[in-house]
PDB file of C-alpha atoms and ligand atoms in Angstrom:
ATOM      1  CA  MET A   7      15.402 -62.393  41.937  1.00  0.00           C
ATOM      2  CA  MET A   8      17.063 -62.395  38.538  1.00  0.00           C
ATOM      3  CA  LEU A   9      13.842 -61.654  36.565  1.00  0.00           C
ATOM      4  CA  THR A  10      12.395 -58.863  38.737  1.00  0.00           C
ATOM      5  CA  ASP A  11      10.713 -56.214  36.591  1.00  0.00           C
ATOM      6  CA  ARG A  12      10.477 -58.562  33.644  1.00  0.00           C
ATOM      7  CA  THR A  13       7.387 -60.179  32.196  1.00  0.00           C
ATOM      8  CA  ALA A  14       7.364 -63.693  30.711  1.00  0.00           C
ATOM      9  CA  VAL A  15       4.742 -65.261  28.462  1.00  0.00           C
ATOM     10  CA  VAL A  16       4.528 -69.017  28.919  1.00  0.00           C
ATOM     11  CA  THR A  17       2.365 -70.821  26.387  1.00  0.00           C
ATOM     12  CA  GLY A  18       0.671 -74.038  27.368  1.00  0.00           C
ATOM     13  CA  ALA A  19       0.880 -72.964  31.037  1.00  0.00           C
ATOM     14  CA  ALA A  20      -2.214 -74.885  32.195  1.00  0.00           C
ATOM     15  CA  ASN A  21      -0.488 -78.243  32.529  1.00  0.00           C
ATOM     16  CA  GLY A  22       2.708 -80.227  32.673  1.00  0.00           C
ATOM     17  CA  LEU A  23       5.961 -78.449  31.761  1.00  0.00           C
ATOM     18  CA  GLY A  24       4.240 -75.089  31.172  1.00  0.00           C
ATOM     19  CA  ARG A  25       2.865 -75.057  34.730  1.00  0.00           C
ATOM     20  CA  GLU A  26       6.312 -75.870  36.100  1.00  0.00           C
ATOM     21  CA  PHE A  27       7.920 -73.166  33.931  1.00  0.00           C
ATOM     22  CA  ALA A  28       5.333 -70.562  34.958  1.00  0.00           C
ATOM     23  CA  ALA A  29       5.893 -71.301  38.658  1.00  0.00           C
ATOM     24  CA  ALA A  30       9.698 -71.235  38.253  1.00  0.00           C
ATOM     25  CA  LEU A  31       9.728 -67.894  36.399  1.00  0.00           C
ATOM     26  CA  ALA A  32       7.377 -66.387  38.978  1.00  0.00           C
ATOM     27  CA  ALA A  33       9.657 -67.620  41.760  1.00  0.00           C
ATOM     28  CA  ALA A  34      12.579 -65.956  39.916  1.00  0.00           C
ATOM     29  CA  GLY A  35      10.726 -62.634  40.235  1.00  0.00           C
ATOM     30  CA  ALA A  36       9.040 -62.363  36.821  1.00  0.00           C
ATOM     31  CA  ARG A  37       5.443 -61.393  36.209  1.00  0.00           C
ATOM     32  CA  VAL A  38       4.123 -64.378  34.229  1.00  0.00           C
ATOM     33  CA  ALA A  39       1.353 -64.461  31.627  1.00  0.00           C
ATOM     34  CA  GLY A  40       0.039 -67.929  30.915  1.00  0.00           C
ATOM     35  CA  PHE A  41      -1.404 -68.454  27.387  1.00  0.00           C
ATOM     36  CA  ASP A  42      -3.531 -71.566  27.134  1.00  0.00           C
ATOM     37  CA  ILE A  43      -6.857 -72.799  25.758  1.00  0.00           C
ATOM     38  CA  ALA A  44      -7.390 -74.788  28.977  1.00  0.00           C
ATOM     39  CA  GLY A  45      -8.189 -73.436  32.448  1.00  0.00           C
ATOM     40  CA  GLN A  46      -5.101 -72.319  34.393  1.00  0.00           C
ATOM     41  CA  ALA A  47      -6.467 -72.312  37.956  1.00  0.00           C
ATOM     42  CA  GLU A  48      -4.002 -74.952  39.146  1.00  0.00           C
ATOM     43  CA  THR A  49      -1.067 -72.988  37.698  1.00  0.00           C
ATOM     44  CA  GLY A  50      -2.357 -69.865  39.456  1.00  0.00           C
ATOM     45  CA  ALA A  51      -2.484 -71.753  42.755  1.00  0.00           C
ATOM     46  CA  ARG A  52       1.038 -72.963  42.274  1.00  0.00           C
ATOM     47  CA  ALA A  53       2.681 -69.860  40.784  1.00  0.00           C
ATOM     48  CA  GLY A  54       1.050 -67.302  43.076  1.00  0.00           C
ATOM     49  CA  GLU A  55       0.088 -63.667  42.575  1.00  0.00           C
ATOM     50  CA  ARG A  56       2.709 -62.949  39.953  1.00  0.00           C
ATOM     51  CA  PHE A  57       0.829 -65.276  37.542  1.00  0.00           C
ATOM     52  CA  THR A  58      -1.968 -64.025  35.255  1.00  0.00           C
ATOM     53  CA  PRO A  59      -3.894 -66.417  32.961  1.00  0.00           C
ATOM     54  CA  TYR A  60      -5.033 -65.484  29.464  1.00  0.00           C
ATOM     55  CA  THR A  61      -7.262 -67.756  27.362  1.00  0.00           C
ATOM     56  CA  VAL A  62      -5.492 -67.864  24.013  1.00  0.00           C
ATOM     57  CA  ASP A  63      -5.129 -70.289  21.116  1.00  0.00           C
ATOM     58  CA  VAL A  64      -1.455 -69.751  20.231  1.00  0.00           C
ATOM     59  CA  ALA A  65      -2.069 -70.373  16.530  1.00  0.00           C
ATOM     60  CA  ASP A  66      -4.784 -67.693  16.276  1.00  0.00           C
ATOM     61  CA  PRO A  67      -3.000 -64.460  15.303  1.00  0.00           C
ATOM     62  CA  ALA A  68      -5.915 -62.173  16.300  1.00  0.00           C
ATOM     63  CA  ALA A  69      -6.283 -63.815  19.735  1.00  0.00           C
ATOM     64  CA  VAL A  70      -2.494 -63.671  20.326  1.00  0.00           C
ATOM     65  CA  ALA A  71      -2.291 -60.010  19.333  1.00  0.00           C
ATOM     66  CA  ARG A  72      -5.247 -59.198  21.658  1.00  0.00           C
ATOM     67  CA  ALA A  73      -3.661 -61.067  24.570  1.00  0.00           C
ATOM     68  CA  LEU A  74      -0.288 -59.421  24.093  1.00  0.00           C
ATOM     69  CA  THR A  75      -1.910 -55.975  24.136  1.00  0.00           C
ATOM     70  CA  LEU A  76      -3.489 -56.884  27.476  1.00  0.00           C
ATOM     71  CA  VAL A  77      -0.203 -58.295  28.836  1.00  0.00           C
ATOM     72  CA  ALA A  78       1.641 -55.121  27.891  1.00  0.00           C
ATOM     73  CA  ALA A  79      -0.983 -52.950  29.551  1.00  0.00           C
ATOM     74  CA  GLU A  80      -1.496 -55.100  32.668  1.00  0.00           C
ATOM     75  CA  LEU A  81       1.956 -56.531  33.329  1.00  0.00           C
ATOM     76  CA  GLY A  82       4.397 -54.609  31.137  1.00  0.00           C
ATOM     77  CA  GLY A  83       6.718 -56.119  28.609  1.00  0.00           C
ATOM     78  CA  PRO A  84       6.720 -58.867  27.657  1.00  0.00           C
ATOM     79  CA  HIS A  85      10.447 -59.587  27.682  1.00  0.00           C
ATOM     80  CA  VAL A  86      10.514 -63.398  27.717  1.00  0.00           C
ATOM     81  CA  VAL A  87       8.570 -65.798  25.501  1.00  0.00           C
ATOM     82  CA  VAL A  88       8.498 -69.498  26.312  1.00  0.00           C
ATOM     83  CA  ASN A  89       6.938 -71.379  23.408  1.00  0.00           C
ATOM     84  CA  ASN A  90       5.903 -74.495  25.270  1.00  0.00           C
ATOM     85  CA  ALA A  91       2.334 -75.291  24.097  1.00  0.00           C
ATOM     86  CA  GLY A  92       2.467 -78.444  21.983  1.00  0.00           C
ATOM     87  CA  VAL A  93       0.620 -81.599  21.084  1.00  0.00           C
ATOM     88  CA  TYR A  94       2.153 -85.025  20.601  1.00  0.00           C
ATOM     89  CA  PRO A  95      -0.456 -87.645  19.687  1.00  0.00           C
ATOM     90  CA  PRO A  96       1.229 -90.966  18.911  1.00  0.00           C
ATOM     91  CA  ILE A  97      -0.066 -92.048  15.498  1.00  0.00           C
ATOM     92  CA  PRO A  98       1.390 -94.751  13.253  1.00  0.00           C
ATOM     93  CA  PHE A  99       2.962 -93.047  10.208  1.00  0.00           C
ATOM     94  CA  GLU A 100       0.822 -94.993   7.723  1.00  0.00           C
ATOM     95  CA  GLN A 101      -2.354 -93.830   9.499  1.00  0.00           C
ATOM     96  CA  THR A 102      -1.352 -90.189   9.902  1.00  0.00           C
ATOM     97  CA  SER A 103      -3.728 -88.141   7.787  1.00  0.00           C
ATOM     98  CA  LEU A 104      -2.847 -84.804   6.345  1.00  0.00           C
ATOM     99  CA  GLU A 105      -5.374 -83.396   8.811  1.00  0.00           C
ATOM    100  CA  ASP A 106      -3.437 -85.004  11.712  1.00  0.00           C
ATOM    101  CA  LEU A 107      -0.201 -83.562  10.364  1.00  0.00           C
ATOM    102  CA  ARG A 108      -1.720 -80.091   9.991  1.00  0.00           C
ATOM    103  CA  ARG A 109      -3.199 -80.202  13.504  1.00  0.00           C
ATOM    104  CA  ILE A 110       0.242 -81.002  14.943  1.00  0.00           C
ATOM    105  CA  LEU A 111       2.054 -78.375  12.850  1.00  0.00           C
ATOM    106  CA  ARG A 112      -0.578 -75.794  13.723  1.00  0.00           C
ATOM    107  CA  VAL A 113       0.119 -75.910  17.428  1.00  0.00           C
ATOM    108  CA  ASN A 114       3.818 -76.892  17.420  1.00  0.00           C
ATOM    109  CA  VAL A 115       5.097 -74.716  14.552  1.00  0.00           C
ATOM    110  CA  GLU A 116       2.510 -72.076  13.732  1.00  0.00           C
ATOM    111  CA  GLY A 117       1.979 -71.372  17.469  1.00  0.00           C
ATOM    112  CA  PRO A 118       5.624 -70.399  18.180  1.00  0.00           C
ATOM    113  CA  PHE A 119       5.755 -68.490  14.883  1.00  0.00           C
ATOM    114  CA  VAL A 120       2.631 -66.482  15.598  1.00  0.00           C
ATOM    115  CA  VAL A 121       3.419 -65.780  19.274  1.00  0.00           C
ATOM    116  CA  THR A 122       7.050 -64.847  18.637  1.00  0.00           C
ATOM    117  CA  GLN A 123       6.262 -62.636  15.665  1.00  0.00           C
ATOM    118  CA  ALA A 124       3.568 -60.813  17.633  1.00  0.00           C
ATOM    119  CA  ALA A 125       5.745 -60.446  20.737  1.00  0.00           C
ATOM    120  CA  LEU A 126       8.793 -59.189  18.898  1.00  0.00           C
ATOM    121  CA  PRO A 127       7.845 -55.471  18.816  1.00  0.00           C
ATOM    122  CA  TYR A 128       7.505 -55.599  22.620  1.00  0.00           C
ATOM    123  CA  LEU A 129      10.885 -57.281  23.073  1.00  0.00           C
ATOM    124  CA  ARG A 130      12.464 -54.769  20.705  1.00  0.00           C
ATOM    125  CA  ARG A 131      10.882 -51.892  22.607  1.00  0.00           C
ATOM    126  CA  ALA A 132      12.351 -53.271  25.804  1.00  0.00           C
ATOM    127  CA  GLY A 133      15.746 -53.599  24.103  1.00  0.00           C
ATOM    128  CA  TRP A 134      16.157 -57.029  25.677  1.00  0.00           C
ATOM    129  CA  GLY A 135      14.560 -60.400  25.165  1.00  0.00           C
ATOM    130  CA  ARG A 136      14.646 -64.144  25.607  1.00  0.00           C
ATOM    131  CA  VAL A 137      12.817 -66.544  23.330  1.00  0.00           C
ATOM    132  CA  VAL A 138      12.829 -70.157  24.484  1.00  0.00           C
ATOM    133  CA  ASN A 139      11.352 -72.877  22.307  1.00  0.00           C
ATOM    134  CA  ILE A 140      10.469 -76.236  23.733  1.00  0.00           C
ATOM    135  CA  ALA A 141      11.292 -78.901  21.168  1.00  0.00           C
ATOM    136  CA  SER A 142      11.937 -82.523  22.038  1.00  0.00           C
ATOM    137  CA  GLY A 143      14.639 -85.149  22.299  1.00  0.00           C
ATOM    138  CA  ALA A 144      12.458 -86.998  19.761  1.00  0.00           C
ATOM    139  CA  VAL A 145      14.288 -84.963  17.076  1.00  0.00           C
ATOM    140  CA  PHE A 146      17.509 -86.824  17.947  1.00  0.00           C
ATOM    141  CA  VAL A 147      16.102 -90.214  19.018  1.00  0.00           C
ATOM    142  CA  GLY A 148      13.544 -90.585  16.202  1.00  0.00           C
ATOM    143  CA  PRO A 149      10.665 -92.496  17.825  1.00  0.00           C
ATOM    144  CA  PRO A 150       8.773 -94.440  15.088  1.00  0.00           C
ATOM    145  CA  ASP A 151       5.297 -93.589  16.331  1.00  0.00           C
ATOM    146  CA  LEU A 152       5.914 -89.842  16.384  1.00  0.00           C
ATOM    147  CA  VAL A 153       6.935 -89.073  12.808  1.00  0.00           C
ATOM    148  CA  ALA A 154       4.740 -85.996  12.355  1.00  0.00           C
ATOM    149  CA  TYR A 155       5.536 -84.728  15.841  1.00  0.00           C
ATOM    150  CA  THR A 156       9.270 -85.221  15.377  1.00  0.00           C
ATOM    151  CA  ALA A 157       9.119 -83.284  12.077  1.00  0.00           C
ATOM    152  CA  SER A 158       7.280 -80.441  13.837  1.00  0.00           C
ATOM    153  CA  LYS A 159       9.868 -80.233  16.583  1.00  0.00           C
ATOM    154  CA  ALA A 160      12.766 -80.338  14.104  1.00  0.00           C
ATOM    155  CA  ALA A 161      11.173 -77.306  12.438  1.00  0.00           C
ATOM    156  CA  LEU A 162      11.349 -75.484  15.759  1.00  0.00           C
ATOM    157  CA  ILE A 163      15.128 -76.005  15.846  1.00  0.00           C
ATOM    158  CA  GLY A 164      15.459 -74.345  12.411  1.00  0.00           C
ATOM    159  CA  PHE A 165      13.169 -71.600  13.573  1.00  0.00           C
ATOM    160  CA  THR A 166      15.437 -71.072  16.574  1.00  0.00           C
ATOM    161  CA  ARG A 167      18.650 -70.807  14.531  1.00  0.00           C
ATOM    162  CA  SER A 168      17.381 -68.378  11.948  1.00  0.00           C
ATOM    163  CA  LEU A 169      15.697 -66.166  14.532  1.00  0.00           C
ATOM    164  CA  ALA A 170      18.863 -66.209  16.625  1.00  0.00           C
ATOM    165  CA  THR A 171      20.741 -64.821  13.624  1.00  0.00           C
ATOM    166  CA  LEU A 172      18.141 -62.164  13.010  1.00  0.00           C
ATOM    167  CA  LEU A 173      17.886 -61.025  16.619  1.00  0.00           C
ATOM    168  CA  GLY A 174      21.453 -61.478  17.874  1.00  0.00           C
ATOM    169  CA  PRO A 175      22.347 -57.795  17.243  1.00  0.00           C
ATOM    170  CA  GLU A 176      19.279 -56.683  19.192  1.00  0.00           C
ATOM    171  CA  ASN A 177      20.051 -58.151  22.572  1.00  0.00           C
ATOM    172  CA  ILE A 178      17.432 -60.870  22.062  1.00  0.00           C
ATOM    173  CA  THR A 179      18.543 -64.495  22.356  1.00  0.00           C
ATOM    174  CA  VAL A 180      16.648 -67.446  20.935  1.00  0.00           C
ATOM    175  CA  ASN A 181      17.303 -70.963  22.192  1.00  0.00           C
ATOM    176  CA  THR A 182      15.662 -74.346  22.272  1.00  0.00           C
ATOM    177  CA  ILE A 183      15.315 -76.774  25.147  1.00  0.00           C
ATOM    178  CA  ALA A 184      14.823 -80.395  24.092  1.00  0.00           C
ATOM    179  CA  PRO A 185      13.347 -82.480  26.953  1.00  0.00           C
ATOM    180  CA  GLY A 186      13.422 -86.231  27.037  1.00  0.00           C
ATOM    181  CA  LEU A 187      10.273 -88.162  27.901  1.00  0.00           C
ATOM    182  CA  THR A 188       9.064 -86.285  30.976  1.00  0.00           C
ATOM    183  CA  ARG A 189       6.419 -87.336  33.473  1.00  0.00           C
ATOM    184  CA  THR A 190       3.353 -85.172  32.717  1.00  0.00           C
ATOM    185  CA  GLU A 191      -0.279 -86.234  32.613  1.00  0.00           C
ATOM    186  CA  THR A 192      -0.407 -85.962  28.834  1.00  0.00           C
ATOM    187  CA  ALA A 193       2.823 -87.976  28.439  1.00  0.00           C
ATOM    188  CA  ALA A 194       1.371 -90.626  30.777  1.00  0.00           C
ATOM    189  CA  ARG A 195      -1.719 -90.864  28.547  1.00  0.00           C
ATOM    190  CA  SER A 196       0.290 -91.243  25.355  1.00  0.00           C
ATOM    191  CA  THR A 197       3.926 -92.187  25.011  1.00  0.00           C
ATOM    192  CA  GLY A 198       4.464 -92.924  28.683  1.00  0.00           C
ATOM    193  CA  ALA A 199       1.684 -95.467  29.009  1.00  0.00           C
ATOM    194  CA  ASP A 200       2.293 -99.191  29.570  1.00  0.00           C
ATOM    195  CA  GLY A 201       5.567 -98.770  31.412  1.00  0.00           C
ATOM    196  CA  GLY A 202       6.907 -96.358  28.804  1.00  0.00           C
ATOM    197  CA  PHE A 203       8.435 -94.028  31.369  1.00  0.00           C
ATOM    198  CA  GLU A 204      10.521 -96.821  32.909  1.00  0.00           C
ATOM    199  CA  ARG A 205      11.448 -98.252  29.508  1.00  0.00           C
ATOM    200  CA  VAL A 206      12.761 -94.899  28.315  1.00  0.00           C
ATOM    201  CA  ALA A 207      14.466 -94.186  31.667  1.00  0.00           C
ATOM    202  CA  ALA A 208      16.404 -97.434  31.348  1.00  0.00           C
ATOM    203  CA  MET A 209      17.833 -96.201  28.027  1.00  0.00           C
ATOM    204  CA  GLN A 210      19.142 -92.941  29.501  1.00  0.00           C
ATOM    205  CA  ARG A 211      22.628 -92.305  30.912  1.00  0.00           C
ATOM    206  CA  VAL A 212      20.780 -91.049  33.988  1.00  0.00           C
ATOM    207  CA  PRO A 213      18.431 -94.020  34.424  1.00  0.00           C
ATOM    208  CA  ARG A 214      15.491 -92.441  36.217  1.00  0.00           C
ATOM    209  CA  VAL A 215      12.257 -90.911  34.953  1.00  0.00           C
ATOM    210  CA  GLU A 216      12.611 -87.244  33.945  1.00  0.00           C
ATOM    211  CA  GLU A 217      10.367 -84.894  35.932  1.00  0.00           C
ATOM    212  CA  PRO A 218       9.226 -81.377  34.922  1.00  0.00           C
ATOM    213  CA  ALA A 219      11.431 -79.946  37.683  1.00  0.00           C
ATOM    214  CA  ASP A 220      14.489 -81.390  35.882  1.00  0.00           C
ATOM    215  CA  LEU A 221      14.019 -78.723  33.171  1.00  0.00           C
ATOM    216  CA  VAL A 222      13.776 -75.679  35.409  1.00  0.00           C
ATOM    217  CA  SER A 223      17.493 -74.900  35.925  1.00  0.00           C
ATOM    218  CA  THR A 224      18.063 -74.947  32.160  1.00  0.00           C
ATOM    219  CA  LEU A 225      15.125 -72.633  31.564  1.00  0.00           C
ATOM    220  CA  LEU A 226      16.392 -70.204  34.174  1.00  0.00           C
ATOM    221  CA  TYR A 227      19.925 -70.407  32.758  1.00  0.00           C
ATOM    222  CA  VAL A 228      18.702 -69.503  29.287  1.00  0.00           C
ATOM    223  CA  CYS A 229      16.551 -66.623  30.621  1.00  0.00           C
ATOM    224  CA  ASP A 230      19.240 -65.284  32.958  1.00  0.00           C
ATOM    225  CA  PRO A 231      20.291 -61.733  32.004  1.00  0.00           C
ATOM    226  CA  ALA A 232      23.877 -63.015  32.277  1.00  0.00           C
ATOM    227  CA  SER A 233      23.292 -65.557  29.449  1.00  0.00           C
ATOM    228  CA  GLY A 234      23.245 -62.967  26.650  1.00  0.00           C
ATOM    229  CA  PHE A 235      26.033 -64.745  24.756  1.00  0.00           C
ATOM    230  CA  LEU A 236      24.074 -68.021  24.540  1.00  0.00           C
ATOM    231  CA  THR A 237      21.942 -68.077  21.434  1.00  0.00           C
ATOM    232  CA  GLY A 238      20.812 -70.354  18.642  1.00  0.00           C
ATOM    233  CA  GLN A 239      21.473 -73.396  20.815  1.00  0.00           C
ATOM    234  CA  THR A 240      19.532 -76.565  21.438  1.00  0.00           C
ATOM    235  CA  LEU A 241      20.032 -77.832  24.981  1.00  0.00           C
ATOM    236  CA  ASN A 242      19.188 -81.496  25.322  1.00  0.00           C
ATOM    237  CA  VAL A 243      17.931 -82.099  28.843  1.00  0.00           C
ATOM    238  CA  ASP A 244      17.179 -85.773  28.478  1.00  0.00           C
ATOM    239  CA  GLY A 245      19.322 -87.672  30.936  1.00  0.00           C
ATOM    240  CA  GLY A 246      21.714 -88.463  28.110  1.00  0.00           C
ATOM    241  CA  ALA A 247      19.196 -90.423  25.986  1.00  0.00           C
ATOM    242  CA  ALA A 248      19.953 -88.632  22.726  1.00  0.00           C
ATOM    243  CA  PHE A 249      23.590 -89.657  22.433  1.00  0.00           C
ATOM    244  CA  LEU A 250      23.019 -93.389  22.880  1.00  0.00           C
TER     245      LEU A 250
HETATM  246  N1  NAD B   4       6.196 -84.496  28.434  1.00  0.00           N
HETATM  247  C1  NAD B   4       7.123 -84.917  27.610  1.00  0.00           C
HETATM  248  O1  NAD B   4       7.519 -86.096  27.709  1.00  0.00           O
HETATM  249  C2  NAD B   4       7.731 -84.009  26.598  1.00  0.00           C
HETATM  250  C3  NAD B   4       8.962 -84.398  26.022  1.00  0.00           C
HETATM  251  C4  NAD B   4       9.547 -83.569  25.072  1.00  0.00           C
HETATM  252  C5  NAD B   4       8.907 -82.387  24.708  1.00  0.00           C
HETATM  253  N2  NAD B   4       7.723 -82.055  25.275  1.00  0.00           N
HETATM  254  C6  NAD B   4       7.088 -80.824  24.836  1.00  0.00           C
HETATM  255  O2  NAD B   4       6.879 -80.028  25.948  1.00  0.00           O
HETATM  256  C7  NAD B   4       5.693 -79.250  25.801  1.00  0.00           C
HETATM  257  C8  NAD B   4       4.763 -79.499  26.978  1.00  0.00           C
HETATM  258  O3  NAD B   4       4.460 -80.853  27.058  1.00  0.00           O
HETATM  259  P1  NAD B   4       3.567 -81.422  28.260  1.00  0.00           P
HETATM  260  O4  NAD B   4       3.879 -82.857  28.413  1.00  0.00           O
HETATM  261  O5  NAD B   4       3.679 -80.509  29.445  1.00  0.00           O
HETATM  262  O6  NAD B   4       2.124 -81.297  27.575  1.00  0.00           O
HETATM  263  P2  NAD B   4       0.701 -80.935  28.265  1.00  0.00           P
HETATM  264  O7  NAD B   4      -0.326 -81.532  27.360  1.00  0.00           O
HETATM  265  O8  NAD B   4       0.714 -81.271  29.732  1.00  0.00           O
HETATM  266  O9  NAD B   4       0.658 -79.344  28.173  1.00  0.00           O
HETATM  267  C9  NAD B   4       0.524 -78.710  26.934  1.00  0.00           C
HETATM  268  C10 NAD B   4      -0.361 -77.497  27.128  1.00  0.00           C
HETATM  269  O10 NAD B   4      -0.520 -76.861  25.859  1.00  0.00           O
HETATM  270  C11 NAD B   4      -1.855 -76.417  25.747  1.00  0.00           C
HETATM  271  N3  NAD B   4      -2.208 -76.218  24.341  1.00  0.00           N
HETATM  272  C12 NAD B   4      -2.398 -77.132  23.376  1.00  0.00           C
HETATM  273  N4  NAD B   4      -2.771 -76.553  22.260  1.00  0.00           N
HETATM  274  C13 NAD B   4      -2.820 -75.209  22.477  1.00  0.00           C
HETATM  275  C14 NAD B   4      -3.149 -74.073  21.698  1.00  0.00           C
HETATM  276  N5  NAD B   4      -3.530 -74.196  20.415  1.00  0.00           N
HETATM  277  N6  NAD B   4      -3.081 -72.836  22.291  1.00  0.00           N
HETATM  278  C15 NAD B   4      -2.715 -72.718  23.577  1.00  0.00           C
HETATM  279  N7  NAD B   4      -2.408 -73.759  24.362  1.00  0.00           N
HETATM  280  C16 NAD B   4      -2.487 -74.976  23.820  1.00  0.00           C
HETATM  281  C17 NAD B   4      -2.674 -77.523  26.377  1.00  0.00           C
HETATM  282  O11 NAD B   4      -3.965 -77.081  26.763  1.00  0.00           O
HETATM  283  C18 NAD B   4      -1.797 -77.885  27.572  1.00  0.00           C
HETATM  284  O12 NAD B   4      -2.122 -77.143  28.758  1.00  0.00           O
HETATM  285  C19 NAD B   4       5.098 -79.652  24.447  1.00  0.00           C
HETATM  286  O13 NAD B   4       5.526 -78.771  23.444  1.00  0.00           O
HETATM  287  C20 NAD B   4       5.707 -81.017  24.205  1.00  0.00           C
HETATM  288  O14 NAD B   4       5.778 -81.341  22.851  1.00  0.00           O
HETATM  289  C21 NAD B   4       7.101 -82.843  26.205  1.00  0.00           C
END
């Protein structure tokens, strides 16, 4: 149980990748706090008693601060932050309003910024930390219908690198995982619709549809106490799509 006695915050834990990550971290021994605006009952059923849900908008600094105070009191820590909450509405570039752009940046960039900044004093107090940002292979592939989203996820990679420099001396690593198109309900409703999953899978070196479980070993690798020398990196877990 490599994460016994450690607490992980997983944002966007109600669905998709976040649910998978919460269950995997709980199975690795961590106490897991799920931060989501949606109900997390299914995640609780899957992750078991080590999972505690908190209703939090990740881009609301007051709500995040309140939730972290509760996490610290109820679960200890936190020591691990997985910035996974994100939105990826496919919108043609010409029709993307400034409001659309701001809505995407709010969750995908402000969210990780707010949560990480608020969690940092706790990580520092513990003298050990792991920050994991979930970006996207879109940054490398450049899908034409996801211009605003791709820009938001590219920002997360810069965020990762600068924070890694800041926190390297403090025993806190900061890395990014960039998934390819992965079968979640939201992906099926947007980019994966109309045979999108199979079309993307056919372009990968590993020509099958990526599943949330395909990302778990990389998440655990990054969070592993033995991975303290791995920081500032972007790990592309996309079946080899990004280097086509
Ligand atoms: N599924 C894919 O194909 C894919 C590929 C690459 C990257 N990603 C990234 O992985 C992450 C998860 O994707 P997913 O497919 O599991 O999505 P999802 O929609 O299934 O899950 C995202 C979760 O984030 C939550 N959320 C949204 N806004 C929030 C907010 N303001 N505060 C708190 N929670 C909020 C949602 O309620 C939802 O539970 C996202 O960051 C996404 O951009 C997904």
